PDB file of N, CA and C in Angstrom:
ATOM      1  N   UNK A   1      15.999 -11.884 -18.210  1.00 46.00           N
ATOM      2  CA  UNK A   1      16.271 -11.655 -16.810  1.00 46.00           C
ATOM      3  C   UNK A   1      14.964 -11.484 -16.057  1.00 46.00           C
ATOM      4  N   UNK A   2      15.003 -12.199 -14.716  1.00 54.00           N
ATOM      5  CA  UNK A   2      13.404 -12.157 -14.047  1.00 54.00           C
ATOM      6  C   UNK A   2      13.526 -10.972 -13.144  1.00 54.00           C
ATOM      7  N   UNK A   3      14.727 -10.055 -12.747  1.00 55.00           N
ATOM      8  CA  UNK A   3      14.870  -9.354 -12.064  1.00 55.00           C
ATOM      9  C   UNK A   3      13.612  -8.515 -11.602  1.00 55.00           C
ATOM     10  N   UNK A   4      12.691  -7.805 -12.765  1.00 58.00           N
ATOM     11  CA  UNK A   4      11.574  -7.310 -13.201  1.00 58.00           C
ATOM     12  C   UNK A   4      10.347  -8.007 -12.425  1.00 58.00           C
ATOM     13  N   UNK A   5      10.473  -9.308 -12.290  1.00 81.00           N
ATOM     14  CA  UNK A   5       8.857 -10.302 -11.951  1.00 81.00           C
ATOM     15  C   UNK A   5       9.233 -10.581 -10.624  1.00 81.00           C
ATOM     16  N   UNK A   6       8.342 -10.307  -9.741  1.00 93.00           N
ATOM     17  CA  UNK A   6       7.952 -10.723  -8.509  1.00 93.00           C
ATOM     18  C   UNK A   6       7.794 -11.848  -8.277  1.00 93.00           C
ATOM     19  N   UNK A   7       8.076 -12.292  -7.173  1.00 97.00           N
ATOM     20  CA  UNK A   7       7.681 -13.953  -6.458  1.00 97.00           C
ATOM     21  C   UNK A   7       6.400 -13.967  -5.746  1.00 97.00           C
ATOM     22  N   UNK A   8       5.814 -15.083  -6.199  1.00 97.00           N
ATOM     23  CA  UNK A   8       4.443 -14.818  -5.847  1.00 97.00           C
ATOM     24  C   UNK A   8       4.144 -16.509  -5.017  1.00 97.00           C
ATOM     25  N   UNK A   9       3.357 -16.507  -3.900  1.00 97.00           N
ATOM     26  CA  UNK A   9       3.434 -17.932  -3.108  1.00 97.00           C
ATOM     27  C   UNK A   9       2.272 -18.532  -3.650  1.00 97.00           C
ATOM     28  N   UNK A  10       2.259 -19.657  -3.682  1.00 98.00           N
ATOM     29  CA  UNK A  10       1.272 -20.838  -4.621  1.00 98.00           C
ATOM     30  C   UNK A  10       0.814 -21.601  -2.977  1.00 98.00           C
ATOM     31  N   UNK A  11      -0.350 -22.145  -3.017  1.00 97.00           N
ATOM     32  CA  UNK A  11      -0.689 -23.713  -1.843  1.00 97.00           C
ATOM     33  C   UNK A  11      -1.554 -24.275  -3.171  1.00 97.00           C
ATOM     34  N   UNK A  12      -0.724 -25.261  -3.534  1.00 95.00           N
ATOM     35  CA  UNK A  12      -1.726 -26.087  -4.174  1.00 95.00           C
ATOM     36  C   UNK A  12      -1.859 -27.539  -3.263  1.00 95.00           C
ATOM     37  N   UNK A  13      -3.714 -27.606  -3.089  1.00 93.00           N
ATOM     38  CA  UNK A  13      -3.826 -28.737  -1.896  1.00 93.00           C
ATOM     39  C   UNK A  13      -4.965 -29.750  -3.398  1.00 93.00           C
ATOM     40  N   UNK A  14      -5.010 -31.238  -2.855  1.00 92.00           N
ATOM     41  CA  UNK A  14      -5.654 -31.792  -2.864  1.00 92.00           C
ATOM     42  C   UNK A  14      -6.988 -32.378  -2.072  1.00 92.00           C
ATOM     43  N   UNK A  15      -7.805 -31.818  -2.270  1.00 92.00           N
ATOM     44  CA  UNK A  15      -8.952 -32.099  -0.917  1.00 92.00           C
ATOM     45  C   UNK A  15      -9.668 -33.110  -0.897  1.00 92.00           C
ATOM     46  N   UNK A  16     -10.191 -33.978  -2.375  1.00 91.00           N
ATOM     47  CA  UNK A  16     -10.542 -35.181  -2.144  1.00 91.00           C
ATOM     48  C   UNK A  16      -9.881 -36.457  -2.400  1.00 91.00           C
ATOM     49  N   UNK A  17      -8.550 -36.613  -2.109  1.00 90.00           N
ATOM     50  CA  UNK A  17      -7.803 -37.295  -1.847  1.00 90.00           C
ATOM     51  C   UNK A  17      -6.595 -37.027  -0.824  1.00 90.00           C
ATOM     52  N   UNK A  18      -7.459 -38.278   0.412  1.00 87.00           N
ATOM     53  CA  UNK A  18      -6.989 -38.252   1.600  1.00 87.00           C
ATOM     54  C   UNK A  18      -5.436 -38.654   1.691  1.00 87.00           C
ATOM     55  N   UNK A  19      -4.934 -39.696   0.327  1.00 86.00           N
ATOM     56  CA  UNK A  19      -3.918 -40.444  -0.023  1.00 86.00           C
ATOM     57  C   UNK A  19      -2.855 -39.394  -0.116  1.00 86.00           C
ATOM     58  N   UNK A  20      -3.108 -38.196  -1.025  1.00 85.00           N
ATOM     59  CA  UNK A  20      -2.272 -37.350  -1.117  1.00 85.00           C
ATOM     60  C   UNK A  20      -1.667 -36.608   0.275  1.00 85.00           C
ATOM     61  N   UNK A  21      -0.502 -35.783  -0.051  1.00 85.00           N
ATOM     62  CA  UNK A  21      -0.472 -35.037   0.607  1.00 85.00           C
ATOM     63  C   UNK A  21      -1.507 -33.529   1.261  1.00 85.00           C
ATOM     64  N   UNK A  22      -0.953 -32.996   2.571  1.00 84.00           N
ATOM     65  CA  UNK A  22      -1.740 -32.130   2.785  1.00 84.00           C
ATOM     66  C   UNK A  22      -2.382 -30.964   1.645  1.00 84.00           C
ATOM     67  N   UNK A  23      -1.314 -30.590   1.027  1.00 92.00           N
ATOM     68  CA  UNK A  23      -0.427 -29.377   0.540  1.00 92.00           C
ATOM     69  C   UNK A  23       0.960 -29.551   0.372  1.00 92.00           C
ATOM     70  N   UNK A  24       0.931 -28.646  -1.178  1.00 94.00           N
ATOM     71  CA  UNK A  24       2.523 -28.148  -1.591  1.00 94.00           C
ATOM     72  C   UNK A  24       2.051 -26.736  -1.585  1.00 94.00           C
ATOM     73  N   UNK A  25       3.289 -25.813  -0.811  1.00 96.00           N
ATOM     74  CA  UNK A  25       3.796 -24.964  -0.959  1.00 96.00           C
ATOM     75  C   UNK A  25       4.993 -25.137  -1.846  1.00 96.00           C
ATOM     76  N   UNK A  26       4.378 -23.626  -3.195  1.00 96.00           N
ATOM     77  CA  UNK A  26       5.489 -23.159  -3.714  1.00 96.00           C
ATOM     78  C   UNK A  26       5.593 -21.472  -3.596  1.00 96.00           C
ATOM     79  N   UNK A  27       7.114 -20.948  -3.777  1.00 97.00           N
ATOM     80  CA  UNK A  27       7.294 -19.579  -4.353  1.00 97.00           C
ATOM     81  C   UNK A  27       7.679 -19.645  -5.298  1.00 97.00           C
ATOM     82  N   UNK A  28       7.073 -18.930  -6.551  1.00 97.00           N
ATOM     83  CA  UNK A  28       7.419 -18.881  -8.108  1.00 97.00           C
ATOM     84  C   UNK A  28       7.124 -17.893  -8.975  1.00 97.00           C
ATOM     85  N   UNK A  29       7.482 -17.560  -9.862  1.00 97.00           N
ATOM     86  CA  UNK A  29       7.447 -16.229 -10.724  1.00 97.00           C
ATOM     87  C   UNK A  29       5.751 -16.168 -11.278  1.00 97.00           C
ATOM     88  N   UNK A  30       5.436 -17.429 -11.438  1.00 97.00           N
ATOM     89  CA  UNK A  30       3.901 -17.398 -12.218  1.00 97.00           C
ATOM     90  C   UNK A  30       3.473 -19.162 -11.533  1.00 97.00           C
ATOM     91  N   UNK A  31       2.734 -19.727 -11.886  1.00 96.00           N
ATOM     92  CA  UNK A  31       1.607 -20.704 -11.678  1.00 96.00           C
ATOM     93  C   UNK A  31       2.827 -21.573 -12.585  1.00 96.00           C
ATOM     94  N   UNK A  32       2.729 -21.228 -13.725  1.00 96.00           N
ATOM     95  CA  UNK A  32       3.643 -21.988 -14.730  1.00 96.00           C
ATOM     96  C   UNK A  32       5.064 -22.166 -14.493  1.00 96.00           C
ATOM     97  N   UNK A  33       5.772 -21.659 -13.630  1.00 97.00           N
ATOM     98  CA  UNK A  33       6.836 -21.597 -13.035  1.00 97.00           C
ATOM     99  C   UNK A  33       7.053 -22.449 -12.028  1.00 97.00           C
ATOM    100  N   UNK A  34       6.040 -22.251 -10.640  1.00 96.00           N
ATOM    101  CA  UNK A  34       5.362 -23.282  -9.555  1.00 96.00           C
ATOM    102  C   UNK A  34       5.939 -24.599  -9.598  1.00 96.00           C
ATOM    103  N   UNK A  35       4.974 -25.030 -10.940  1.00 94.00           N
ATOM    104  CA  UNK A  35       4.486 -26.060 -11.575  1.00 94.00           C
ATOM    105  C   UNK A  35       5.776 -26.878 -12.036  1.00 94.00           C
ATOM    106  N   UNK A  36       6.765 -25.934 -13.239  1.00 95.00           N
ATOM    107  CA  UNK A  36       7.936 -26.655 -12.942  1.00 95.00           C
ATOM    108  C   UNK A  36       9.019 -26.432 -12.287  1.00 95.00           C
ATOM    109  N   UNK A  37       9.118 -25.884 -10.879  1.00 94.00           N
ATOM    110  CA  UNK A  37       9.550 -26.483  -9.873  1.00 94.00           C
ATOM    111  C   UNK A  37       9.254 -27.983  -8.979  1.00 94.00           C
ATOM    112  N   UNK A  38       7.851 -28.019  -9.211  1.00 93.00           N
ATOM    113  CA  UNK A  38       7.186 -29.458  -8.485  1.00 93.00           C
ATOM    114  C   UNK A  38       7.568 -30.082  -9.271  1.00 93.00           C
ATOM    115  N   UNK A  39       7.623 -29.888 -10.669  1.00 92.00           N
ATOM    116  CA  UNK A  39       8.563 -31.174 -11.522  1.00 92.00           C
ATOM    117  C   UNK A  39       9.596 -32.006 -11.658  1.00 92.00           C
ATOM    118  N   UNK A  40      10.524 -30.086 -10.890  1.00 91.00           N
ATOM    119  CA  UNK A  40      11.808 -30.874 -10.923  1.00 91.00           C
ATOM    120  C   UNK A  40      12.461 -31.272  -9.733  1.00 91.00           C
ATOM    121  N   UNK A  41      11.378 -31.448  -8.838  1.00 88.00           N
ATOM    122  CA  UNK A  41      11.433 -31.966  -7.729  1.00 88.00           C
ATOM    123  C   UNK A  41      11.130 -33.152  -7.242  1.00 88.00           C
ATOM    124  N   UNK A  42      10.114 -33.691  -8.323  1.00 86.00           N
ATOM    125  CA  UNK A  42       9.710 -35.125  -8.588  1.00 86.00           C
ATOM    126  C   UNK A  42       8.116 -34.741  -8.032  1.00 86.00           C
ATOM    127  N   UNK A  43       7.528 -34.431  -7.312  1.00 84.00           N
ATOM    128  CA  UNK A  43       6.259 -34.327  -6.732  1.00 84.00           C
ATOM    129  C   UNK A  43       5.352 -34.133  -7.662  1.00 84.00           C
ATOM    130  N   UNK A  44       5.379 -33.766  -9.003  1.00 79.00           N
ATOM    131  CA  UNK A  44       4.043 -33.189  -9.992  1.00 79.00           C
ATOM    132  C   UNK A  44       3.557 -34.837 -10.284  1.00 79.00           C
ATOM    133  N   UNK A  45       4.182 -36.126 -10.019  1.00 82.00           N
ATOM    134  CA  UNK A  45       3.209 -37.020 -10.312  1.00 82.00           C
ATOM    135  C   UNK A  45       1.622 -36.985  -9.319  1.00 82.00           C
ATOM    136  N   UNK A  46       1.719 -36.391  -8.261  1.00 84.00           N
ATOM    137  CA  UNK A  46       0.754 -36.327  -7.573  1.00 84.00           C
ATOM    138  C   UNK A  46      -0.616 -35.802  -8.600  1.00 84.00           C
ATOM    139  N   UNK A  47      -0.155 -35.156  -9.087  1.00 84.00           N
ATOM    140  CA  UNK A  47      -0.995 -34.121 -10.249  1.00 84.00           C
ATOM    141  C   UNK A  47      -1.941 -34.804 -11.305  1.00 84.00           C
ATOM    142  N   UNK A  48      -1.433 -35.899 -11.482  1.00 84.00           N
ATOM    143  CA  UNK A  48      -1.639 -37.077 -12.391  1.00 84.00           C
ATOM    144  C   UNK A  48      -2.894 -37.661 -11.603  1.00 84.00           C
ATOM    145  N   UNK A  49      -2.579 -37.932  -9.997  1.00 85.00           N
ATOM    146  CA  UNK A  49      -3.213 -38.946  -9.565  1.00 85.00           C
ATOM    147  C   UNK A  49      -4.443 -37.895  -8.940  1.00 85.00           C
ATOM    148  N   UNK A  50      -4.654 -36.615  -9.227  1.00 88.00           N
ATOM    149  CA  UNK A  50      -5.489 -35.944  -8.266  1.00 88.00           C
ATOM    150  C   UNK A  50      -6.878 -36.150  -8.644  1.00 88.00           C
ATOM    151  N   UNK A  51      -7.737 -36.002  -8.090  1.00 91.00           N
ATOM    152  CA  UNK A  51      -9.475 -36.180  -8.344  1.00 91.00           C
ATOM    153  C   UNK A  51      -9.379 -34.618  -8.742  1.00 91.00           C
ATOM    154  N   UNK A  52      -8.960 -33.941  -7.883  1.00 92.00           N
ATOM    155  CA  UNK A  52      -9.349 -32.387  -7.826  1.00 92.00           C
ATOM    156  C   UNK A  52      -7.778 -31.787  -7.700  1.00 92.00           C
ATOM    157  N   UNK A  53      -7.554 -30.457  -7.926  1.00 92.00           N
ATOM    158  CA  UNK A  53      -6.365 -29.706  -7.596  1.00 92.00           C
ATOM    159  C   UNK A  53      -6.532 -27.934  -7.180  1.00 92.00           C
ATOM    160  N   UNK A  54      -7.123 -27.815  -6.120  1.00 95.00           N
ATOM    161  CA  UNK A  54      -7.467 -26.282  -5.928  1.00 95.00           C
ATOM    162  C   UNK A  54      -5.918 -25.334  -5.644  1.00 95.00           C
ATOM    163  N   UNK A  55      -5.782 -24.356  -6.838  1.00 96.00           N
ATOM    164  CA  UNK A  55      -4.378 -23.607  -6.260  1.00 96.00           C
ATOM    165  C   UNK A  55      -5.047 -22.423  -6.005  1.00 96.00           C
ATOM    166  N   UNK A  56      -4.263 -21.815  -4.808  1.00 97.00           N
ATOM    167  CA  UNK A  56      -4.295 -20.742  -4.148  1.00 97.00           C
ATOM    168  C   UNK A  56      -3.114 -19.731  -4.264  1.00 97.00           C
ATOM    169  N   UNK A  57      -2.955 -18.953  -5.212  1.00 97.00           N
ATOM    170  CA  UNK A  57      -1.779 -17.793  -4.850  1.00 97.00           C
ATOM    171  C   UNK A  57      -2.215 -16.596  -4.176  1.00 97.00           C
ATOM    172  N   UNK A  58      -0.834 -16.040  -3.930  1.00 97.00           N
ATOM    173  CA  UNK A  58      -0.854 -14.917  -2.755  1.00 97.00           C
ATOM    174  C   UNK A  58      -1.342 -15.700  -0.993  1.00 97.00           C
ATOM    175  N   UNK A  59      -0.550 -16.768  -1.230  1.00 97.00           N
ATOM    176  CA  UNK A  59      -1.283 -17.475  -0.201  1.00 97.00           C
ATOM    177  C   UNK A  59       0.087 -16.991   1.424  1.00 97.00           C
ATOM    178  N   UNK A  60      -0.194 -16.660   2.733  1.00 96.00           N
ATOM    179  CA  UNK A  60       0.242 -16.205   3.484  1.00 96.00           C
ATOM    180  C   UNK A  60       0.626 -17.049   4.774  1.00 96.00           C
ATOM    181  N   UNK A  61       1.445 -17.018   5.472  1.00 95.00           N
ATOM    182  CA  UNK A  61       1.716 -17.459   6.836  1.00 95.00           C
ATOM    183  C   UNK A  61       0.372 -17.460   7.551  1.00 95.00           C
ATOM    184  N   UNK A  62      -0.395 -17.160   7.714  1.00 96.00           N
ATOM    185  CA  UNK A  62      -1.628 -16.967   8.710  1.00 96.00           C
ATOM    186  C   UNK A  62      -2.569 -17.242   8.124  1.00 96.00           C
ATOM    187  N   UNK A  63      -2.926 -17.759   6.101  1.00 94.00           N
ATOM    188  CA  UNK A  63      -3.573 -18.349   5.572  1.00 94.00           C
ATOM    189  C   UNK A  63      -3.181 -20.149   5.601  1.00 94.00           C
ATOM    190  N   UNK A  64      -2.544 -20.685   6.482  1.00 94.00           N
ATOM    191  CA  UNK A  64      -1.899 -21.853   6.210  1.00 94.00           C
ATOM    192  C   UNK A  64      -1.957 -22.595   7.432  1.00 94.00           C
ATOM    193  N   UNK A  65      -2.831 -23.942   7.768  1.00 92.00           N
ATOM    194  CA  UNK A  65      -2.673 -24.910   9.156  1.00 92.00           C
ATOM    195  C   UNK A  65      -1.701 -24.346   9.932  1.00 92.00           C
ATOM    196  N   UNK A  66      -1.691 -24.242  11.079  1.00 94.00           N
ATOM    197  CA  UNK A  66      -1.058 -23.016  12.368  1.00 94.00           C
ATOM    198  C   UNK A  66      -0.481 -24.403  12.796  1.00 94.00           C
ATOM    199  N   UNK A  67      -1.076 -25.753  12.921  1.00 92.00           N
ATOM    200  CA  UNK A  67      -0.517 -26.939  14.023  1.00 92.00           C
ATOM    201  C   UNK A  67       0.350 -27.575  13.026  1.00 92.00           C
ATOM    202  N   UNK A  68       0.253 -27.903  11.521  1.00 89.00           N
ATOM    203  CA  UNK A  68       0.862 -28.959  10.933  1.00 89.00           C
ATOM    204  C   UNK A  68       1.930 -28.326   9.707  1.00 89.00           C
ATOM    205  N   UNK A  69       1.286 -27.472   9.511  1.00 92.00           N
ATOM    206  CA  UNK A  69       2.126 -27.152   7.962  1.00 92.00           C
ATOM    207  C   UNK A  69       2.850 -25.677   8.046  1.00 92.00           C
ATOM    208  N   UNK A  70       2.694 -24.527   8.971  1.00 93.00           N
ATOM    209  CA  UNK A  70       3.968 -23.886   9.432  1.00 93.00           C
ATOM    210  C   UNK A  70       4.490 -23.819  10.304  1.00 93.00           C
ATOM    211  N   UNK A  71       4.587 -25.243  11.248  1.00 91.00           N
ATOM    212  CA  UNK A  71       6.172 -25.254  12.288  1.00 91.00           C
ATOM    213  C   UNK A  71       6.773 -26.016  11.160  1.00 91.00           C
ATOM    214  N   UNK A  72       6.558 -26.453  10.032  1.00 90.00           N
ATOM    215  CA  UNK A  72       7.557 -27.058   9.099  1.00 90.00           C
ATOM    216  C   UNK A  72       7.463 -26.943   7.530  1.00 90.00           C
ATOM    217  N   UNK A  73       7.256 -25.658   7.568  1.00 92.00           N
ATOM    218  CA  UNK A  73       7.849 -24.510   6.096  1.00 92.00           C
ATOM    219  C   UNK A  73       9.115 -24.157   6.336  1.00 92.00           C
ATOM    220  N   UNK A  74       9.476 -24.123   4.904  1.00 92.00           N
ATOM    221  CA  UNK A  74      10.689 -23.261   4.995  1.00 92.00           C
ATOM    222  C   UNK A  74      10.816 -22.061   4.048  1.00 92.00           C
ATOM    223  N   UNK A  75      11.156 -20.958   4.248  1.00 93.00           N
ATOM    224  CA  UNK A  75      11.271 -20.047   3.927  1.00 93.00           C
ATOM    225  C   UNK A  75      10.768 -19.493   2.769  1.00 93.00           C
ATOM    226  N   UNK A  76       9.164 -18.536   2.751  1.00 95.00           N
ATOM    227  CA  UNK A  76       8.336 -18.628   1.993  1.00 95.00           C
ATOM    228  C   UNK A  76       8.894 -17.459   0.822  1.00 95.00           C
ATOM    229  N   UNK A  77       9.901 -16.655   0.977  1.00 93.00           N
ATOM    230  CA  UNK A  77      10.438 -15.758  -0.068  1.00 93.00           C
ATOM    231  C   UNK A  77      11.348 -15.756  -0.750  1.00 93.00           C
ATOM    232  N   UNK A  78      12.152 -17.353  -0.806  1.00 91.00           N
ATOM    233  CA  UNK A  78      12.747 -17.724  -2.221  1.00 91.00           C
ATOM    234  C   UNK A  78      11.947 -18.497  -2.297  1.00 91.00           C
ATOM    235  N   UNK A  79      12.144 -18.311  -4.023  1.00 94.00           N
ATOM    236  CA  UNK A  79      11.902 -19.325  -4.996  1.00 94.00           C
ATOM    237  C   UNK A  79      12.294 -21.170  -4.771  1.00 94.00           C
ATOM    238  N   UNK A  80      10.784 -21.697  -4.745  1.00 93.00           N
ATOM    239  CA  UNK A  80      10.825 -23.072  -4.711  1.00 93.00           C
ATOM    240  C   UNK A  80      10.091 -23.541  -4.194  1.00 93.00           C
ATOM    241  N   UNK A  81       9.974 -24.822  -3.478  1.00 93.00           N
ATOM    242  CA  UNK A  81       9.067 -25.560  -2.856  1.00 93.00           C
ATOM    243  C   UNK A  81       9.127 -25.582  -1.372  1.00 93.00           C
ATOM    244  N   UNK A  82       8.408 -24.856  -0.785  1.00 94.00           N
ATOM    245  CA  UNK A  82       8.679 -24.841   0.660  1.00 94.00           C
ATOM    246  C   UNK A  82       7.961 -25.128   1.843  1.00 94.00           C
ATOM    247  N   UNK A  83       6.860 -26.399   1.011  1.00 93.00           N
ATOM    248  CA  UNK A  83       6.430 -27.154   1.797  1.00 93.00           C
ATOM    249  C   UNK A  83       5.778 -28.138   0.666  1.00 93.00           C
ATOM    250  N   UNK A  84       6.314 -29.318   1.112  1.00 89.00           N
ATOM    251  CA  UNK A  84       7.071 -29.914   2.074  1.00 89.00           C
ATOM    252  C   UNK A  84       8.364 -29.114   2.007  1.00 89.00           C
ATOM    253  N   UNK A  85       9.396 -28.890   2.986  1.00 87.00           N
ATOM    254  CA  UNK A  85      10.432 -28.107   2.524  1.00 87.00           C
ATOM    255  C   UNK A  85      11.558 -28.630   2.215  1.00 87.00           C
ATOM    256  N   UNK A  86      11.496 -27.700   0.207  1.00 81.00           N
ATOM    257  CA  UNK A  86      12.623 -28.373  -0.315  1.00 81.00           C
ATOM    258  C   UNK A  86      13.622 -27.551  -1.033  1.00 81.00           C
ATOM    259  N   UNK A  87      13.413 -26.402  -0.464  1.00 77.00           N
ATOM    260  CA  UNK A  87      13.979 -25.406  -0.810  1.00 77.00           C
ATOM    261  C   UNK A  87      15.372 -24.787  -0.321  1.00 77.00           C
ATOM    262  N   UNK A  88      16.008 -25.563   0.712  1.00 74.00           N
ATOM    263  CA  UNK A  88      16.925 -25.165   1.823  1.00 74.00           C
ATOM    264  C   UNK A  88      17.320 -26.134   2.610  1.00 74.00           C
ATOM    265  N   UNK A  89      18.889 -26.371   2.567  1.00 63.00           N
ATOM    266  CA  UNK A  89      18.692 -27.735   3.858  1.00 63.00           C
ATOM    267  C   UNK A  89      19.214 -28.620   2.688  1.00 63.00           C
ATOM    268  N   UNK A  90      19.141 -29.844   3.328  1.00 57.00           N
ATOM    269  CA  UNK A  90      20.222 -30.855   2.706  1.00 57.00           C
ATOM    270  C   UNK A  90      18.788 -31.325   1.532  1.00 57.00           C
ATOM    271  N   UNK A  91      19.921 -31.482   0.163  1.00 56.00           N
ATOM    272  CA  UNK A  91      19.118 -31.598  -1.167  1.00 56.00           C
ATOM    273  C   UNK A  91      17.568 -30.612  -1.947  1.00 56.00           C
ATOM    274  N   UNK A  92      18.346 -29.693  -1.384  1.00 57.00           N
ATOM    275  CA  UNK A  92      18.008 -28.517  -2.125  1.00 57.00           C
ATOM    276  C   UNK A  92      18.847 -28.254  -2.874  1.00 57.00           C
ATOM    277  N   UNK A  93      18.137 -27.505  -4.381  1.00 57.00           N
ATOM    278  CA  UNK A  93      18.633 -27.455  -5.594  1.00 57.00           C
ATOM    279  C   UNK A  93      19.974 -26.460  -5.132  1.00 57.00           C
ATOM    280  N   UNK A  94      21.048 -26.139  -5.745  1.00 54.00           N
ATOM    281  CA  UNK A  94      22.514 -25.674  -5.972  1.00 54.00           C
ATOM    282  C   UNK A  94      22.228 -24.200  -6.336  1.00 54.00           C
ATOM    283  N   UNK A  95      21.713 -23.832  -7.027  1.00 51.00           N
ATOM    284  CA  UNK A  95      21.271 -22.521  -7.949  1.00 51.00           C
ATOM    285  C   UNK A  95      20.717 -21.633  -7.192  1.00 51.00           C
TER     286      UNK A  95
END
């Protein structure tokens, strides 16, 4: 039971690849958790293709692009991917 473990927010960005996306936001129990959420979301091929991968946890609303990437987060205290947001809203996981 995870009842016990805290949710902790992930930004993992790619910075020298312009191709990629900005940033994924995740909320997840650990890094290793994160990780397979982006899996089972389909997005961890990015991971494959990265030059670089800087992750940031404990990462915050006011640590995050103010113009592009939180008027379209979604809800950074469940668990999942919530930017791009895939956490809520049509084809978000059931569970």
């Amino acid at each position: 039971m995870r009842a016990a473990q805290l949710l902790e927010t992930f930004w993992f960005s790619f910075p020298q690849d312009p191709q990629l996306p900005f940033g994924i936001g995740v909320t997840a129990y650990s890094e290793g958790d994160a990780r397979a959420l982006l899996e089972e979301r389909g997005v961890s091929a990015w991971f494959a293709e990265a030059k670089e991968i800087v992750i940031r946890q404990g990462v915050r609303v006011q640590d995050l692009d103010q113009s592009n990437v939180v008027p379209n987060i979604g809800p950074m205290q469940l668990r999942g991917v919530w930017y791009p947001c895939m956490n809520v809203g049509f084809g978000a996981p059931r569970t």
